Amino acid sequence: MNLLLDGLLVLALLWSAWRALASPDLARAVVLFIVFGLLMALAWARLNAPDIALAEAAIGAGLTGALLLDALGRLQPGTGAPAPESPAQPPANRAGRRWTGSVALVAGLLAAALAYALFQLPAPTVRLPEQVAANMAASGVDHPVTAVLLNFRGYDTLLEVAVLLIALIGLLTLGPAAGRPAAPGPANPLLKALARLLVPLMILSAGYLLWAGAHRPGGAFQAGALLAAAAVLLHLAQLLPAWASPGRLLRLGLAGGFLIFLGVAAALLAEGALLTYPPAQAGGLILLIEAGLTVSLGLILAGLFLLFAGAEERP
Amino acid sequence: MLEALSALLLLAGAGFYLAGTVGLLRFPDVYARLHALTKADNLGLGLTVLGLALQADSLAAALKLLLIWPLALAASATVSHAIARRAAGLGLKPWRPEEKRP
């Protein structure tokens, strides 16, 4: 029974990935991409990786899907109607077909080489899962994923957050979005009501995920993604204006999580290595860092959507 | 007894999902398809969740499962309304049987 489910899941994943890439209709491709993200989240859940499943569903399918839909709305202003019968696919000539064939051949050979290399890999000499298990007591948390992300490999997470922040700053320097803004249109009253119902629940769930991260799947990234989704929902219901130019408070919020993380890392430099927490304070410090990250990641991810949604409101 | 009731609810839920999917594939226009999807799937989800809640380990888990239903109801009602409004705004006319017969 489980084999049947997994087999269907694999087939559906391959099918939706192929259709999302091959569909000439962009709207259909975006919807298929969202479907692919949701199926991918299911696959992670089946692989007993609920942390990744949560992140994939929230970021991969939800936020990326919303961004793609938004971009699509700007490309086809006004209607969002199914595109008229456009010659999206040029008639395949012989040279084009040969080109496609050689790309497919190279990609196939690369995939075969990677699969071969995977089976040739020597057995790992360091047993990472056992090392993590042996050091859990000193990590300050009970959930191994959180222990690795925020303690044993905390500097990876620190740099990841820095990359996200730099990406957002880079986007800000680009200035107003080019292209026609999506038509605002009157707000859907039902959507407004739904946003008023769901957003408090989403904020509550984000707080829960942040707190739960210490001893079960959850944590700052998932909680931040949920906060960002709530902000996007509020914006779509026209309850939250776009952030045309972020003010001082918003800038502080965007950078705050990274600054707290960096501050903790700097304060602990005396311990010898980067981000080595004293075991007694590890739990509290991790919660502090994760709380800051939740707010900042939520603002950064929402900013990807909201900073540019306001392009039409600028002078 | 509980197992049998749960199985019955799950099967009924699957039946509603099947009916909704057949409707989605076979109905003539976007309004009818929305009707099939939201009506049938909302009931299907309710029955499925109820069936699963009967098998839950604890009361808390059962209540969490049951909480999914009203949330999905609210979301699906809003989304289908938005789609129907968009379709009406684009000027799509509801399908009429007499237009079908030449």
Coordinates of C-alpha atoms in Angstrom, one line a residue:
Chain A
M1 CA 0.0 0.0 0.0
N2 CA 2.8 2.4 1.0
L3 CA 4.7 1.4 -2.1
L4 CA 1.7 2.2 -4.2
L5 CA 1.4 5.6 -2.6
D6 CA 5.2 6.4 -3.0
G7 CA 5.1 5.2 -6.6
L8 CA 2.2 7.4 -7.4
L9 CA 3.9 10.3 -5.7
V10 CA 7.1 9.8 -7.7
L11 CA 5.1 9.6 -11.0
A12 CA 3.1 12.7 -10.1
L13 CA 6.3 14.6 -9.2
L14 CA 8.0 13.7 -12.5
W15 CA 4.8 14.5 -14.4
S16 CA 4.2 17.9 -12.8
A17 CA 7.9 18.9 -13.2
W18 CA 7.8 17.9 -16.9
R19 CA 4.5 19.7 -17.5
A20 CA 5.6 22.8 -15.6
L21 CA 8.7 23.0 -17.8
A22 CA 7.1 22.1 -21.1
S23 CA 3.8 23.9 -20.9
P24 CA 3.7 26.8 -23.4
D25 CA 1.0 28.5 -21.3
L26 CA 2.7 30.4 -18.5
A27 CA -0.3 30.5 -16.2
R28 CA -0.6 26.7 -16.4
A29 CA 3.2 26.3 -15.8
V30 CA 3.0 28.4 -12.6
V31 CA 0.0 26.4 -11.3
L32 CA 1.9 23.2 -12.1
F33 CA 4.9 24.5 -10.3
I34 CA 2.8 25.1 -7.2
V35 CA 1.4 21.6 -7.5
F36 CA 5.0 20.3 -7.8
G37 CA 6.0 22.1 -4.6
L38 CA 3.1 20.6 -2.7
L39 CA 3.8 17.1 -4.0
M40 CA 7.5 17.7 -3.1
A41 CA 6.4 18.6 0.5
L42 CA 4.4 15.3 0.6
A43 CA 7.5 13.5 -0.6
W44 CA 9.6 15.0 2.2
A45 CA 7.0 14.1 4.7
R46 CA 7.1 10.5 3.4
L47 CA 10.9 10.5 3.8
N48 CA 10.4 11.4 7.5
A49 CA 11.8 14.9 7.1
P50 CA 8.9 17.1 8.4
D51 CA 11.3 20.1 8.8
I52 CA 12.0 20.2 5.1
A53 CA 8.4 19.4 4.2
L54 CA 7.2 22.4 6.2
A55 CA 9.8 24.7 4.6
E56 CA 9.1 23.3 1.1
A57 CA 5.3 23.8 1.5
A58 CA 5.7 27.3 2.9
I59 CA 8.5 28.7 0.8
G60 CA 8.8 26.4 -2.3
A61 CA 5.1 26.2 -3.1
G62 CA 3.5 29.1 -1.2
L63 CA 5.7 32.1 -1.4
T64 CA 7.5 31.3 -4.6
G65 CA 4.1 30.4 -6.2
A66 CA 2.7 33.8 -5.0
L67 CA 5.8 35.6 -6.4
L68 CA 5.4 33.8 -9.8
L69 CA 1.7 34.6 -9.9
D70 CA 2.4 38.2 -9.2
A71 CA 5.1 38.3 -11.9
L72 CA 2.6 36.7 -14.3
G73 CA 0.0 39.3 -13.4
R74 CA 2.5 42.0 -14.4
L75 CA 3.4 40.3 -17.6
Q76 CA -0.2 40.0 -18.7
P77 CA -1.7 43.2 -17.2
G78 CA -5.4 43.6 -16.6
T79 CA -7.0 40.3 -17.4
G80 CA -5.1 37.2 -16.2
A81 CA -7.3 35.6 -18.9
P82 CA -6.0 32.5 -20.6
A83 CA -3.6 33.8 -23.2
P84 CA -5.0 33.9 -26.7
E85 CA -3.8 31.3 -29.1
S86 CA -0.3 32.7 -29.3
P87 CA 2.4 31.0 -31.3
A88 CA 4.4 30.3 -28.1
Q89 CA 6.1 27.4 -29.7
P90 CA 7.9 28.3 -32.8
P91 CA 7.7 25.6 -35.5
A92 CA 10.5 23.2 -34.7
N93 CA 13.0 23.3 -37.5
R94 CA 15.7 20.8 -38.0
A95 CA 18.5 22.8 -36.3
G96 CA 16.3 23.5 -33.3
R97 CA 15.4 19.8 -33.0
R98 CA 19.1 18.9 -33.2
W99 CA 19.9 21.4 -30.5
T100 CA 17.2 20.0 -28.2
G101 CA 18.5 16.5 -28.9
S102 CA 22.1 17.3 -28.0
V103 CA 21.0 19.1 -24.8
A104 CA 18.9 16.1 -23.8
L105 CA 21.9 13.8 -24.5
V106 CA 24.3 15.8 -22.4
A107 CA 21.8 16.1 -19.6
G108 CA 21.2 12.4 -19.7
L109 CA 24.9 11.6 -19.7
L110 CA 25.4 13.9 -16.7
A111 CA 22.6 12.3 -14.8
A112 CA 24.0 8.8 -15.5
A113 CA 27.5 9.9 -14.4
L114 CA 26.0 11.4 -11.2
A115 CA 24.1 8.2 -10.5
Y116 CA 27.2 6.2 -11.1
A117 CA 29.3 8.4 -8.8
L118 CA 26.6 8.1 -6.1
F119 CA 27.1 4.4 -6.0
Q120 CA 30.9 4.6 -6.0
L121 CA 31.0 6.9 -2.9
P122 CA 33.0 5.4 -0.1
A123 CA 31.2 4.8 3.2
P124 CA 31.5 8.0 5.3
T125 CA 34.3 7.7 7.8
V126 CA 32.6 10.1 10.3
R127 CA 29.2 8.9 11.5
L128 CA 27.5 12.3 11.7
P129 CA 24.1 11.1 13.1
E130 CA 25.9 9.4 16.0
Q131 CA 28.0 12.4 16.7
V132 CA 24.9 14.6 16.8
A133 CA 23.2 12.1 19.1
A134 CA 26.2 11.9 21.4
N135 CA 26.3 15.7 21.8
M136 CA 22.6 16.4 22.1
A137 CA 22.8 16.9 25.8
A138 CA 25.1 19.8 25.4
S139 CA 23.2 21.5 22.6
G140 CA 20.5 23.2 24.7
V141 CA 17.6 21.8 22.6
D142 CA 16.0 18.3 22.2
H143 CA 15.4 18.4 18.4
P144 CA 18.5 17.2 16.4
V145 CA 17.7 19.4 13.4
T146 CA 17.6 22.5 15.5
A147 CA 20.7 21.4 17.3
V148 CA 22.6 21.1 14.0
L149 CA 21.1 24.3 12.5
L150 CA 21.6 26.6 15.5
N151 CA 24.4 25.0 17.5
F152 CA 26.7 22.5 15.8
R153 CA 26.6 24.2 12.4
G154 CA 25.4 27.6 13.6
Y155 CA 27.7 29.5 11.4
D156 CA 26.1 28.0 8.3
T157 CA 22.8 29.4 9.4
L158 CA 24.4 32.8 10.2
L159 CA 25.8 33.0 6.7
E160 CA 22.5 31.9 5.2
V161 CA 20.6 34.7 6.9
A162 CA 23.3 37.1 5.8
V163 CA 22.8 35.9 2.2
L164 CA 19.0 36.4 2.4
L165 CA 19.5 39.9 3.8
I166 CA 22.0 40.8 1.1
A167 CA 19.6 39.5 -1.5
L168 CA 16.9 41.8 -0.3
I169 CA 19.3 44.8 -0.2
G170 CA 20.3 43.9 -3.7
L171 CA 16.7 44.0 -4.8
L172 CA 16.1 47.3 -3.0
T173 CA 19.0 48.9 -5.0
L174 CA 17.3 47.9 -8.2
G175 CA 14.6 50.5 -7.5
P176 CA 11.1 50.5 -8.8
A177 CA 10.0 47.4 -10.6
A178 CA 9.9 47.6 -14.3
G179 CA 6.8 46.6 -16.3
R180 CA 3.2 47.5 -15.8
P181 CA 1.9 47.1 -12.3
A182 CA -0.9 44.7 -11.6
A183 CA -4.3 46.4 -11.7
P184 CA -5.3 46.9 -8.1
G185 CA -9.1 46.4 -8.6
P186 CA -11.6 46.6 -5.8
A187 CA -10.7 44.4 -2.8
N188 CA -12.7 41.1 -2.6
P189 CA -14.8 41.4 0.6
L190 CA -14.7 37.7 1.1
L191 CA -10.9 37.7 0.9
K192 CA -10.8 40.5 3.4
A193 CA -13.0 38.4 5.8
L194 CA -10.8 35.4 5.3
A195 CA -7.6 37.3 5.9
R196 CA -9.1 38.7 9.2
L197 CA -9.9 35.1 10.2
L198 CA -6.7 33.5 9.1
V199 CA -4.0 36.0 9.9
P200 CA -4.3 35.8 13.7
L201 CA -4.2 32.0 13.4
M202 CA -1.1 32.2 11.2
I203 CA 0.6 34.4 13.7
L204 CA -0.3 32.0 16.5
S205 CA 1.0 29.1 14.5
A206 CA 4.2 31.0 13.8
G207 CA 4.7 31.5 17.5
Y208 CA 4.0 27.8 18.1
L209 CA 6.5 26.7 15.4
L210 CA 9.2 29.0 16.9
W211 CA 8.6 27.5 20.4
A212 CA 8.2 24.0 19.1
G213 CA 11.6 24.2 17.2
A214 CA 13.4 23.4 20.4
H215 CA 12.0 19.9 20.7
R216 CA 10.2 18.9 17.5
P217 CA 10.0 19.9 13.8
G218 CA 9.6 23.7 13.5
G219 CA 11.9 26.6 14.0
A220 CA 12.6 30.1 12.8
F221 CA 12.6 29.4 9.0
Q222 CA 9.2 27.8 9.0
A223 CA 7.8 30.4 11.4
G224 CA 9.2 33.2 9.4
A225 CA 7.7 31.8 6.2
L226 CA 4.3 31.6 7.9
L227 CA 4.6 35.3 9.0
A228 CA 5.5 36.2 5.4
A229 CA 2.6 34.3 4.0
A230 CA 0.3 36.2 6.5
A231 CA 1.7 39.5 5.3
V232 CA 1.2 38.6 1.7
L233 CA -2.4 37.5 2.4
L234 CA -3.0 40.8 4.2
H235 CA -1.6 42.7 1.2
L236 CA -3.7 40.8 -1.3
A237 CA -6.8 41.5 0.8
Q238 CA -5.7 45.2 0.7
L239 CA -5.5 45.4 4.4
L240 CA -1.7 46.0 4.4
P241 CA -0.3 48.7 2.1
A242 CA 2.9 47.9 0.1
W243 CA 6.2 48.9 1.5
A244 CA 7.1 51.5 -1.1
S245 CA 10.2 52.5 0.7
P246 CA 11.0 50.9 4.0
G247 CA 11.2 53.2 7.0
R248 CA 13.6 53.1 9.8
L249 CA 11.6 50.7 12.0
L250 CA 11.1 48.3 9.0
R251 CA 14.8 48.4 8.2
L252 CA 15.6 47.6 11.8
G253 CA 13.2 44.7 11.7
L254 CA 14.7 43.4 8.4
A255 CA 18.2 43.4 9.8
G256 CA 17.4 42.7 13.5
G257 CA 17.5 38.9 13.4
F258 CA 20.9 38.9 11.7
L259 CA 22.2 41.6 14.1
I260 CA 21.1 39.6 17.2
F261 CA 22.7 36.4 15.7
L262 CA 25.9 38.3 14.9
G263 CA 25.9 39.9 18.4
V264 CA 25.6 36.6 20.1
A265 CA 28.4 35.2 17.9
A266 CA 30.6 38.2 18.7
A267 CA 29.9 37.9 22.4
L268 CA 30.8 34.3 22.5
L269 CA 34.1 34.6 20.5
A270 CA 36.0 34.3 23.8
E271 CA 34.8 30.6 24.0
G272 CA 37.3 29.8 21.4
A273 CA 35.4 28.9 18.2
L274 CA 32.6 30.7 16.4
L275 CA 29.1 30.2 18.0
T276 CA 30.2 27.8 20.8
Y277 CA 27.5 28.2 23.4
P278 CA 28.2 27.4 27.0
P279 CA 25.9 24.4 27.6
A280 CA 24.0 26.1 30.5
Q281 CA 22.9 29.1 28.4
A282 CA 22.6 27.3 25.0
G283 CA 18.8 26.8 25.2
G284 CA 18.1 30.4 26.0
L285 CA 20.5 31.8 23.5
I286 CA 19.1 29.6 20.7
L287 CA 15.6 30.8 21.5
L288 CA 16.7 34.4 21.5
I289 CA 18.4 34.0 18.1
E290 CA 15.4 32.1 16.7
A291 CA 12.9 34.7 17.9
G292 CA 14.9 37.4 16.2
L293 CA 15.3 35.3 13.0
T294 CA 11.5 34.6 12.9
V295 CA 10.6 38.2 12.8
S296 CA 13.4 39.2 10.4
L297 CA 13.0 36.2 8.0
G298 CA 9.2 36.9 8.0
L299 CA 9.9 40.5 7.0
I300 CA 12.6 39.6 4.5
L301 CA 10.4 37.0 2.7
A302 CA 7.4 39.3 2.8
G303 CA 9.6 42.1 1.6
L304 CA 10.4 40.2 -1.6
F305 CA 6.7 40.5 -2.3
L306 CA 5.6 43.7 -0.7
L307 CA 8.6 46.0 -1.6
F308 CA 7.8 45.7 -5.3
A309 CA 4.1 45.5 -5.0
G310 CA 4.2 49.2 -4.2
A311 CA 6.1 50.2 -7.3
E312 CA 3.0 51.8 -8.9
E313 CA 2.4 54.0 -5.8
R314 CA 5.8 55.7 -6.1
P315 CA 6.0 59.1 -7.7
Chain B
M1 CA -17.0 -0.8 16.1
L2 CA -15.1 2.4 16.0
E3 CA -12.8 1.0 13.3
A4 CA -15.8 0.0 11.1
L5 CA -17.4 3.5 11.6
S6 CA -14.1 5.1 10.7
A7 CA -13.7 3.0 7.6
L8 CA -17.2 3.8 6.6
L9 CA -16.6 7.5 6.9
L10 CA -13.3 7.4 5.0
L11 CA -15.0 5.4 2.2
A12 CA -17.8 7.9 2.0
G13 CA -15.3 10.7 2.0
A14 CA -13.4 9.1 -0.9
G15 CA -16.7 8.7 -2.7
F16 CA -17.4 12.4 -2.5
Y17 CA -13.9 13.2 -3.7
L18 CA -14.4 10.9 -6.6
A19 CA -17.7 12.5 -7.5
G20 CA -16.1 16.0 -7.2
T21 CA -13.3 15.0 -9.5
V22 CA -15.6 13.5 -12.1
G23 CA -17.6 16.7 -11.9
L24 CA -14.4 18.7 -12.4
L25 CA -13.5 16.7 -15.5
R26 CA -17.0 16.4 -17.0
F27 CA -19.0 19.6 -16.2
P28 CA -19.3 22.1 -19.0
D29 CA -18.2 25.4 -17.6
V30 CA -16.1 27.0 -14.9
Y31 CA -19.1 27.7 -12.6
A32 CA -20.4 24.2 -12.7
R33 CA -16.9 22.8 -12.1
L34 CA -16.4 25.1 -9.1
H35 CA -19.8 23.9 -7.8
A36 CA -18.7 20.2 -8.1
L37 CA -15.3 20.8 -6.6
T38 CA -16.3 22.9 -3.6
K39 CA -19.5 21.1 -2.6
A40 CA -18.2 17.6 -3.0
D41 CA -14.7 18.1 -1.8
N42 CA -15.8 20.0 1.3
L43 CA -18.0 17.1 2.3
G44 CA -15.3 14.7 1.3
L45 CA -12.8 16.4 3.5
G46 CA -15.2 16.6 6.4
L47 CA -16.0 12.9 6.2
T48 CA -12.3 12.0 5.8
V49 CA -11.2 14.2 8.8
L50 CA -14.0 12.7 10.9
G51 CA -13.0 9.2 10.0
L52 CA -9.3 9.9 10.8
A53 CA -10.3 11.7 14.1
L54 CA -12.0 8.5 15.3
Q55 CA -8.6 6.7 14.9
A56 CA -6.6 9.5 16.6
D57 CA -4.4 8.6 19.6
S58 CA -5.6 11.4 21.8
L59 CA -8.4 13.9 22.1
A60 CA -6.0 16.7 21.3
A61 CA -4.9 15.0 18.0
A62 CA -8.6 14.4 17.1
L63 CA -9.5 18.1 17.7
K64 CA -6.5 19.2 15.7
L65 CA -7.7 17.1 12.8
L66 CA -11.2 18.5 13.1
L67 CA -9.9 22.0 13.1
I68 CA -8.6 21.5 9.6
W69 CA -12.1 21.2 8.2
P70 CA -13.5 24.7 9.0
L71 CA -10.2 26.3 7.9
A72 CA -10.3 24.5 4.6
L73 CA -14.0 25.4 4.3
A74 CA -13.3 29.1 4.7
A75 CA -10.4 29.0 2.3
S76 CA -12.2 27.0 -0.4
A77 CA -15.3 29.2 -0.2
T78 CA -13.2 32.3 -0.6
V79 CA -11.1 30.9 -3.4
S80 CA -14.0 29.6 -5.4
H81 CA -15.8 32.9 -4.9
A82 CA -12.7 34.7 -6.2
I83 CA -12.5 32.4 -9.2
A84 CA -16.2 32.8 -10.0
R85 CA -16.0 36.6 -9.6
R86 CA -13.0 36.7 -11.9
A87 CA -14.8 34.5 -14.5
A88 CA -17.9 36.7 -14.3
G89 CA -15.7 39.8 -14.6
L90 CA -14.1 38.4 -17.8
G91 CA -17.6 37.9 -19.2
L92 CA -17.8 34.2 -19.2
K93 CA -21.5 33.2 -19.5
P94 CA -22.8 30.3 -17.6
W95 CA -23.5 27.3 -19.7
R96 CA -27.1 26.8 -20.8
P97 CA -28.4 23.4 -22.1
E98 CA -30.3 25.0 -25.0
E99 CA -27.1 26.6 -26.3
K100 CA -25.5 23.2 -26.5
R101 CA -28.3 21.6 -28.6
P102 CA -28.1 23.0 -32.1

